[in-house]
PDB file of C-alpha atoms in Angstrom:
ATOM      1  CA  MET V 505      11.191 -21.862  -2.734  1.00 69.00           C
ATOM      2  CA  SER V 506       8.633 -19.194  -3.641  1.00 92.00           C
ATOM      3  CA  ARG V 507       9.869 -16.873  -0.879  1.00 94.00           C
ATOM      4  CA  GLU V 508      13.490 -17.156  -2.001  1.00 96.00           C
ATOM      5  CA  ARG V 509      12.584 -16.520  -5.642  1.00 96.00           C
ATOM      6  CA  PHE V 510      10.452 -13.551  -4.649  1.00 96.00           C
ATOM      7  CA  VAL V 511      13.275 -12.019  -2.592  1.00 96.00           C
ATOM      8  CA  GLN V 512      15.779 -12.755  -5.370  1.00 96.00           C
ATOM      9  CA  LEU V 513      13.679 -10.854  -7.927  1.00 95.00           C
ATOM     10  CA  MET V 514      12.497  -8.071  -5.656  1.00 96.00           C
ATOM     11  CA  THR V 515      15.983  -7.147  -4.452  1.00 95.00           C
ATOM     12  CA  PRO V 516      17.017  -5.537  -7.758  1.00 94.00           C
ATOM     13  CA  ALA V 517      13.473  -4.243  -8.362  1.00 94.00           C
ATOM     14  CA  LEU V 518      13.419  -2.432  -5.029  1.00 93.00           C
ATOM     15  CA  SER V 519      17.017  -1.241  -5.461  1.00 91.00           C
ATOM     16  CA  ARG V 520      16.146   0.474  -8.742  1.00 91.00           C
ATOM     17  CA  PHE V 521      12.800   1.839  -7.548  1.00 91.00           C
ATOM     18  CA  SER V 522      13.750   5.440  -8.339  1.00 90.00           C
ATOM     19  CA  GLN V 523      14.635   4.495 -11.915  1.00 90.00           C
ATOM     20  CA  ASP V 524      11.350   2.598 -12.235  1.00 90.00           C
ATOM     21  CA  LEU V 525       9.420   5.727 -11.269  1.00 93.00           C
ATOM     22  CA  LYS V 526      11.177   7.649 -14.033  1.00 92.00           C
ATOM     23  CA  SER V 527      10.339   4.873 -16.506  1.00 92.00           C
ATOM     24  CA  LEU V 528       6.708   4.962 -15.403  1.00 93.00           C
ATOM     25  CA  LEU V 529       6.696   8.716 -15.918  1.00 94.00           C
ATOM     26  CA  ARG V 530       7.900   8.145 -19.499  1.00 94.00           C
ATOM     27  CA  ILE V 531       4.895   5.870 -20.073  1.00 95.00           C
ATOM     28  CA  VAL V 532       2.558   8.596 -18.786  1.00 94.00           C
ATOM     29  CA  GLU V 533       4.110  10.995 -21.292  1.00 93.00           C
ATOM     30  CA  ASP V 534       4.116   8.510 -24.209  1.00 94.00           C
ATOM     31  CA  PRO V 535       1.303   9.144 -26.709  1.00 93.00           C
ATOM     32  CA  GLU V 536       2.020   5.738 -28.288  1.00 94.00           C
ATOM     33  CA  SER V 537       0.769   4.023 -25.125  1.00 95.00           C
ATOM     34  CA  ASP V 538      -3.000   3.704 -24.885  1.00 95.00           C
ATOM     35  CA  ASP V 539      -4.771   6.220 -22.686  1.00 95.00           C
ATOM     36  CA  GLU V 540      -5.950   3.602 -20.179  1.00 95.00           C
ATOM     37  CA  SER V 541      -2.345   2.539 -19.567  1.00 95.00           C
ATOM     38  CA  ARG V 542      -1.142   6.121 -19.318  1.00 95.00           C
ATOM     39  CA  VAL V 543      -3.831   7.013 -16.782  1.00 95.00           C
ATOM     40  CA  ALA V 544      -3.082   3.872 -14.754  1.00 95.00           C
ATOM     41  CA  ALA V 545       0.625   4.786 -14.759  1.00 95.00           C
ATOM     42  CA  ALA V 546      -0.216   8.335 -13.637  1.00 95.00           C
ATOM     43  CA  GLY V 547      -2.422   6.894 -10.894  1.00 95.00           C
ATOM     44  CA  ALA V 548       0.413   4.623  -9.766  1.00 95.00           C
ATOM     45  CA  LEU V 549       2.697   7.637  -9.501  1.00 94.00           C
ATOM     46  CA  LEU V 550       0.065   9.571  -7.528  1.00 94.00           C
ATOM     47  CA  HIS V 551      -0.254   6.582  -5.215  1.00 93.00           C
ATOM     48  CA  VAL V 552       3.507   6.380  -4.647  1.00 91.00           C
ATOM     49  CA  ILE V 553       3.792  10.117  -4.028  1.00 88.00           C
ATOM     50  CA  PHE V 554       0.844  10.611  -1.681  1.00 86.00           C
ATOM     51  CA  SER V 555      -0.022   7.339   0.042  1.00 83.00           C
ATOM     52  CA  ASN V 556       1.450   5.768   3.144  1.00 80.00           C
ATOM     53  CA  GLY V 557       2.099   2.624   1.132  1.00 82.00           C
ATOM     54  CA  ALA V 558       0.161  -0.300  -0.202  1.00 86.00           C
ATOM     55  CA  ILE V 559       0.933  -2.534   2.763  1.00 90.00           C
ATOM     56  CA  PRO V 560      -0.558  -1.242   6.027  1.00 85.00           C
ATOM     57  CA  GLY V 561       1.741  -0.896   8.995  1.00 87.00           C
ATOM     58  CA  VAL V 562       4.974  -1.526   7.104  1.00 89.00           C
ATOM     59  CA  ARG V 563       7.641   1.164   7.333  1.00 87.00           C
ATOM     60  CA  GLY V 564      11.133   1.814   6.065  1.00 85.00           C
ATOM     61  CA  VAL V 565      12.403   0.487   2.774  1.00 87.00           C
ATOM     62  CA  LEU V 566       9.982  -2.440   2.965  1.00 89.00           C
ATOM     63  CA  ARG V 567       7.120   0.077   2.764  1.00 89.00           C
ATOM     64  CA  TYR V 568       8.064   0.678  -0.877  1.00 92.00           C
ATOM     65  CA  LEU V 569       7.868  -3.016  -1.772  1.00 95.00           C
ATOM     66  CA  GLY V 570       4.104  -2.677  -2.109  1.00 94.00           C
ATOM     67  CA  ASP V 571       4.606   0.193  -4.545  1.00 94.00           C
ATOM     68  CA  VAL V 572       7.079  -1.883  -6.543  1.00 95.00           C
ATOM     69  CA  LEU V 573       4.481  -4.660  -6.789  1.00 96.00           C
ATOM     70  CA  LEU V 574       1.743  -2.241  -7.823  1.00 95.00           C
ATOM     71  CA  ILE V 575       3.959  -0.892 -10.576  1.00 95.00           C
ATOM     72  CA  ARG V 576       4.536  -4.440 -11.851  1.00 96.00           C
ATOM     73  CA  LEU V 577       0.777  -4.931 -12.183  1.00 97.00           C
ATOM     74  CA  VAL V 578       0.431  -1.611 -14.016  1.00 96.00           C
ATOM     75  CA  LEU V 579       3.238  -2.599 -16.387  1.00 96.00           C
ATOM     76  CA  ASP V 580       1.505  -5.901 -17.071  1.00 96.00           C
ATOM     77  CA  GLY V 581      -1.550  -3.923 -18.161  1.00 96.00           C
ATOM     78  CA  VAL V 582       0.579  -1.725 -20.422  1.00 96.00           C
ATOM     79  CA  ARG V 583       2.122  -4.832 -21.977  1.00 96.00           C
ATOM     80  CA  GLU V 584      -1.338  -6.239 -22.643  1.00 96.00           C
ATOM     81  CA  ARG V 585      -2.988  -3.082 -24.011  1.00 96.00           C
ATOM     82  CA  SER V 586      -0.046  -1.411 -25.809  1.00 95.00           C
ATOM     83  CA  PRO V 587       2.423  -4.133 -26.789  1.00 95.00           C
ATOM     84  CA  ASP V 588       4.343  -1.978 -29.305  1.00 95.00           C
ATOM     85  CA  ALA V 589       4.804   0.876 -26.847  1.00 95.00           C
ATOM     86  CA  PHE V 590       5.731  -1.630 -24.149  1.00 95.00           C
ATOM     87  CA  GLN V 591       8.453  -3.082 -26.378  1.00 95.00           C
ATOM     88  CA  LYS V 592       9.821   0.397 -27.028  1.00 95.00           C
ATOM     89  CA  HIS V 593      10.062   1.053 -23.288  1.00 94.00           C
ATOM     90  CA  ALA V 594      11.516  -2.413 -22.710  1.00 93.00           C
ATOM     91  CA  LYS V 595      14.365  -1.582 -25.077  1.00 94.00           C
ATOM     92  CA  ALA V 596      15.008   1.691 -23.253  1.00 91.00           C
ATOM     93  CA  SER V 597      14.903   0.116 -19.749  1.00 90.00           C
ATOM     94  CA  PRO V 598      15.510  -3.637 -20.103  1.00 91.00           C
ATOM     95  CA  GLU V 599      16.460  -3.993 -16.431  1.00 88.00           C
ATOM     96  CA  MET V 600      12.907  -3.010 -15.497  1.00 86.00           C
ATOM     97  CA  PHE V 601      10.849  -4.619 -18.244  1.00 90.00           C
ATOM     98  CA  GLU V 602      12.617  -7.895 -19.082  1.00 91.00           C
ATOM     99  CA  PRO V 603      12.125  -9.560 -15.666  1.00 94.00           C
ATOM    100  CA  LEU V 604       8.448  -8.538 -15.515  1.00 95.00           C
ATOM    101  CA  SER V 605       6.952 -11.977 -16.232  1.00 96.00           C
ATOM    102  CA  ASP V 606       9.246 -13.663 -13.719  1.00 96.00           C
ATOM    103  CA  GLU V 607       8.509 -10.974 -11.124  1.00 96.00           C
ATOM    104  CA  LEU V 608       4.760 -11.382 -11.565  1.00 97.00           C
ATOM    105  CA  ASP V 609       5.020 -15.175 -11.318  1.00 97.00           C
ATOM    106  CA  ALA V 610       7.139 -14.914  -8.160  1.00 97.00           C
ATOM    107  CA  MET V 611       4.763 -12.362  -6.658  1.00 97.00           C
ATOM    108  CA  ARG V 612       1.752 -14.594  -7.264  1.00 97.00           C
ATOM    109  CA  ALA V 613       3.536 -17.704  -5.966  1.00 97.00           C
ATOM    110  CA  TYR V 614       4.705 -16.011  -2.770  1.00 97.00           C
ATOM    111  CA  LEU V 615       1.666 -13.875  -1.987  1.00 96.00           C
ATOM    112  CA  ASP V 616      -1.022 -16.231  -3.295  1.00 95.00           C
ATOM    113  CA  ASP V 617      -4.477 -14.660  -2.815  1.00 95.00           C
ATOM    114  CA  ARG V 618      -2.913 -11.610  -1.132  1.00 95.00           C
ATOM    115  CA  VAL V 619      -2.124 -10.320  -4.641  1.00 95.00           C
ATOM    116  CA  SER V 620      -5.787  -9.341  -4.835  1.00 95.00           C
ATOM    117  CA  VAL V 621      -5.046  -6.445  -2.450  1.00 94.00           C
ATOM    118  CA  PHE V 622      -2.712  -4.965  -5.054  1.00 95.00           C
ATOM    119  CA  GLU V 623      -5.010  -5.771  -7.973  1.00 95.00           C
ATOM    120  CA  LYS V 624      -7.876  -3.906  -6.278  1.00 94.00           C
ATOM    121  CA  ALA V 625      -5.609  -0.925  -5.648  1.00 93.00           C
ATOM    122  CA  VAL V 626      -4.543  -0.822  -9.310  1.00 95.00           C
ATOM    123  CA  GLU V 627      -8.213  -0.802 -10.377  1.00 94.00           C
ATOM    124  CA  LYS V 628      -8.628   2.478  -8.468  1.00 92.00           C
ATOM    125  CA  PHE V 629      -5.589   4.221  -9.985  1.00 92.00           C
ATOM    126  CA  PRO V 630      -7.494   5.840 -12.891  1.00 91.00           C
ATOM    127  CA  THR V 631      -9.754   7.659 -10.422  1.00 90.00           C
ATOM    128  CA  LEU V 632      -7.052   8.842  -8.032  1.00 87.00           C
ATOM    129  CA  ASN V 633      -7.120  12.503  -7.208  1.00 85.00           C
ATOM    130  CA  HIS V 634      -4.787  14.434  -4.961  1.00 80.00           C
ATOM    131  CA  GLN V 635      -5.449  18.074  -4.139  1.00 79.00           C
ATOM    132  CA  GLY V 636      -7.254  18.537  -7.435  1.00 83.00           C
ATOM    133  CA  HIS V 637      -4.719  16.611  -9.491  1.00 85.00           C
ATOM    134  CA  GLN V 638      -6.412  13.681 -11.199  1.00 91.00           C
ATOM    135  CA  ALA V 639      -4.623  10.798 -12.865  1.00 92.00           C
ATOM    136  CA  SER V 640      -6.614  11.350 -16.067  1.00 91.00           C
ATOM    137  CA  ALA V 641      -5.687  15.045 -16.186  1.00 91.00           C
ATOM    138  CA  CYS V 642      -2.007  14.142 -16.059  1.00 89.00           C
ATOM    139  CA  ILE V 643      -2.247  12.790 -19.604  1.00 90.00           C
ATOM    140  CA  GLU V 644      -4.676  15.368 -20.971  1.00 89.00           C
ATOM    141  CA  ASP V 645      -3.462  18.641 -19.532  1.00 87.00           C
ATOM    142  CA  ALA V 646       0.053  20.079 -19.947  1.00 88.00           C
ATOM    143  CA  GLU V 647      -0.080  21.848 -16.587  1.00 89.00           C
ATOM    144  CA  SER V 648      -1.056  18.655 -14.739  1.00 90.00           C
ATOM    145  CA  SER V 649       1.572  16.685 -16.617  1.00 90.00           C
ATOM    146  CA  THR V 650       4.249  19.175 -15.607  1.00 91.00           C
ATOM    147  CA  TRP V 651       3.003  19.106 -12.020  1.00 91.00           C
ATOM    148  CA  LEU V 652       3.254  15.278 -11.952  1.00 92.00           C
ATOM    149  CA  TYR V 653       6.766  15.374 -13.413  1.00 92.00           C
ATOM    150  CA  ASP V 654       7.866  17.870 -10.745  1.00 91.00           C
ATOM    151  CA  ALA V 655       6.130  15.946  -7.935  1.00 90.00           C
ATOM    152  CA  VAL V 656       7.810  12.672  -8.921  1.00 91.00           C
ATOM    153  CA  HIS V 657      11.220  14.294  -9.019  1.00 89.00           C
ATOM    154  CA  GLU V 658      10.646  15.955  -5.652  1.00 88.00           C
ATOM    155  CA  VAL V 659       9.843  12.566  -4.088  1.00 84.00           C
ATOM    156  CA  LEU V 660      12.910  11.055  -5.722  1.00 84.00           C
ATOM    157  CA  ILE V 661      15.093  13.713  -4.138  1.00 82.00           C
ATOM    158  CA  ASP V 662      13.411  13.928  -0.725  1.00 77.00           C
ATOM    159  CA  GLU V 663      12.234  10.405   0.097  1.00 77.00           C
ATOM    160  CA  ILE V 664      13.545   7.618  -2.089  1.00 81.00           C
ATOM    161  CA  ASP V 665      17.077   7.352  -0.898  1.00 74.00           C
ATOM    162  CA  PHE V 666      18.062   3.809  -0.084  1.00 78.00           C
ATOM    163  CA  ASP V 667      20.788   1.573  -1.357  1.00 82.00           C
ATOM    164  CA  GLU V 668      21.144  -2.127  -1.993  1.00 86.00           C
ATOM    165  CA  GLU V 669      22.364  -2.834   1.551  1.00 90.00           C
ATOM    166  CA  ASP V 670      19.157  -1.307   2.939  1.00 89.00           C
ATOM    167  CA  VAL V 671      17.101  -3.383   0.514  1.00 93.00           C
ATOM    168  CA  VAL V 672      18.860  -6.658   1.342  1.00 93.00           C
ATOM    169  CA  ARG V 673      18.518  -6.036   5.088  1.00 93.00           C
ATOM    170  CA  GLU V 674      14.811  -5.178   4.830  1.00 92.00           C
ATOM    171  CA  LEU V 675      13.940  -8.053   2.494  1.00 94.00           C
ATOM    172  CA  LYS V 676      15.264 -10.510   5.079  1.00 94.00           C
ATOM    173  CA  GLN V 677      12.080  -9.579   6.961  1.00 94.00           C
ATOM    174  CA  VAL V 678       9.765  -9.791   3.944  1.00 96.00           C
ATOM    175  CA  ASP V 679       7.384 -12.138   5.760  1.00 95.00           C
ATOM    176  CA  ARG V 680       6.251  -9.088   7.771  1.00 94.00           C
ATOM    177  CA  ILE V 681       4.099  -8.081   4.790  1.00 95.00           C
ATOM    178  CA  LEU V 682       2.026 -11.269   4.791  1.00 93.00           C
ATOM    179  CA  ALA V 683      -0.226 -10.684   7.826  1.00 93.00           C
ATOM    180  CA  PRO V 684      -1.202  -7.091   6.928  1.00 93.00           C
ATOM    181  CA  LEU V 685      -2.037  -8.178   3.394  1.00 93.00           C
ATOM    182  CA  ALA V 686      -3.994 -11.187   4.628  1.00 93.00           C
ATOM    183  CA  SER V 687      -6.079  -8.898   6.828  1.00 91.00           C
ATOM    184  CA  ARG V 688      -7.057  -6.890   3.754  1.00 88.00           C
ATOM    185  CA  VAL V 689      -8.032  -9.953   1.727  1.00 87.00           C
ATOM    186  CA  ARG V 690     -10.826 -10.737   4.141  1.00 66.00           C
TER     187      ARG V 690
END
């Protein structure tokens, strides 16, 4: 049952991944969100833009599932640290924010202790740095903020181009993520 629920919730989450990145960018730019949340969101965006994915050896659309899960953990932190700002963003993007609790529950039920791989990655987001662009600078410096905005939009145009059919087809093979994650737990 946990696998089916996970796939059911991740299908729309993965299908709207590009919109989720834009929503995350709005959190980075939102002075009403606490700085820790903003830096974590900036780090998540840096991770999505410059990493090969959070799940080793997984390619195609399924490669982005790890990023979707990381973003859910970041959003959970925003909800905890900046509840008023979170509610504001939830009203603006209910399709992303309203299912968050269910998505997190399904993720934990399906992945079990493998979730720790993503939790450890999220802990490192505030210190991410790519070619001199630090997550913390993206909330402090206008030039870095503009660079992040442009970099996210470039990735949206160049790389994140899949539709619901691609997502459904790839999620039929979701069990492929379990072994690589298990190897990182150890």
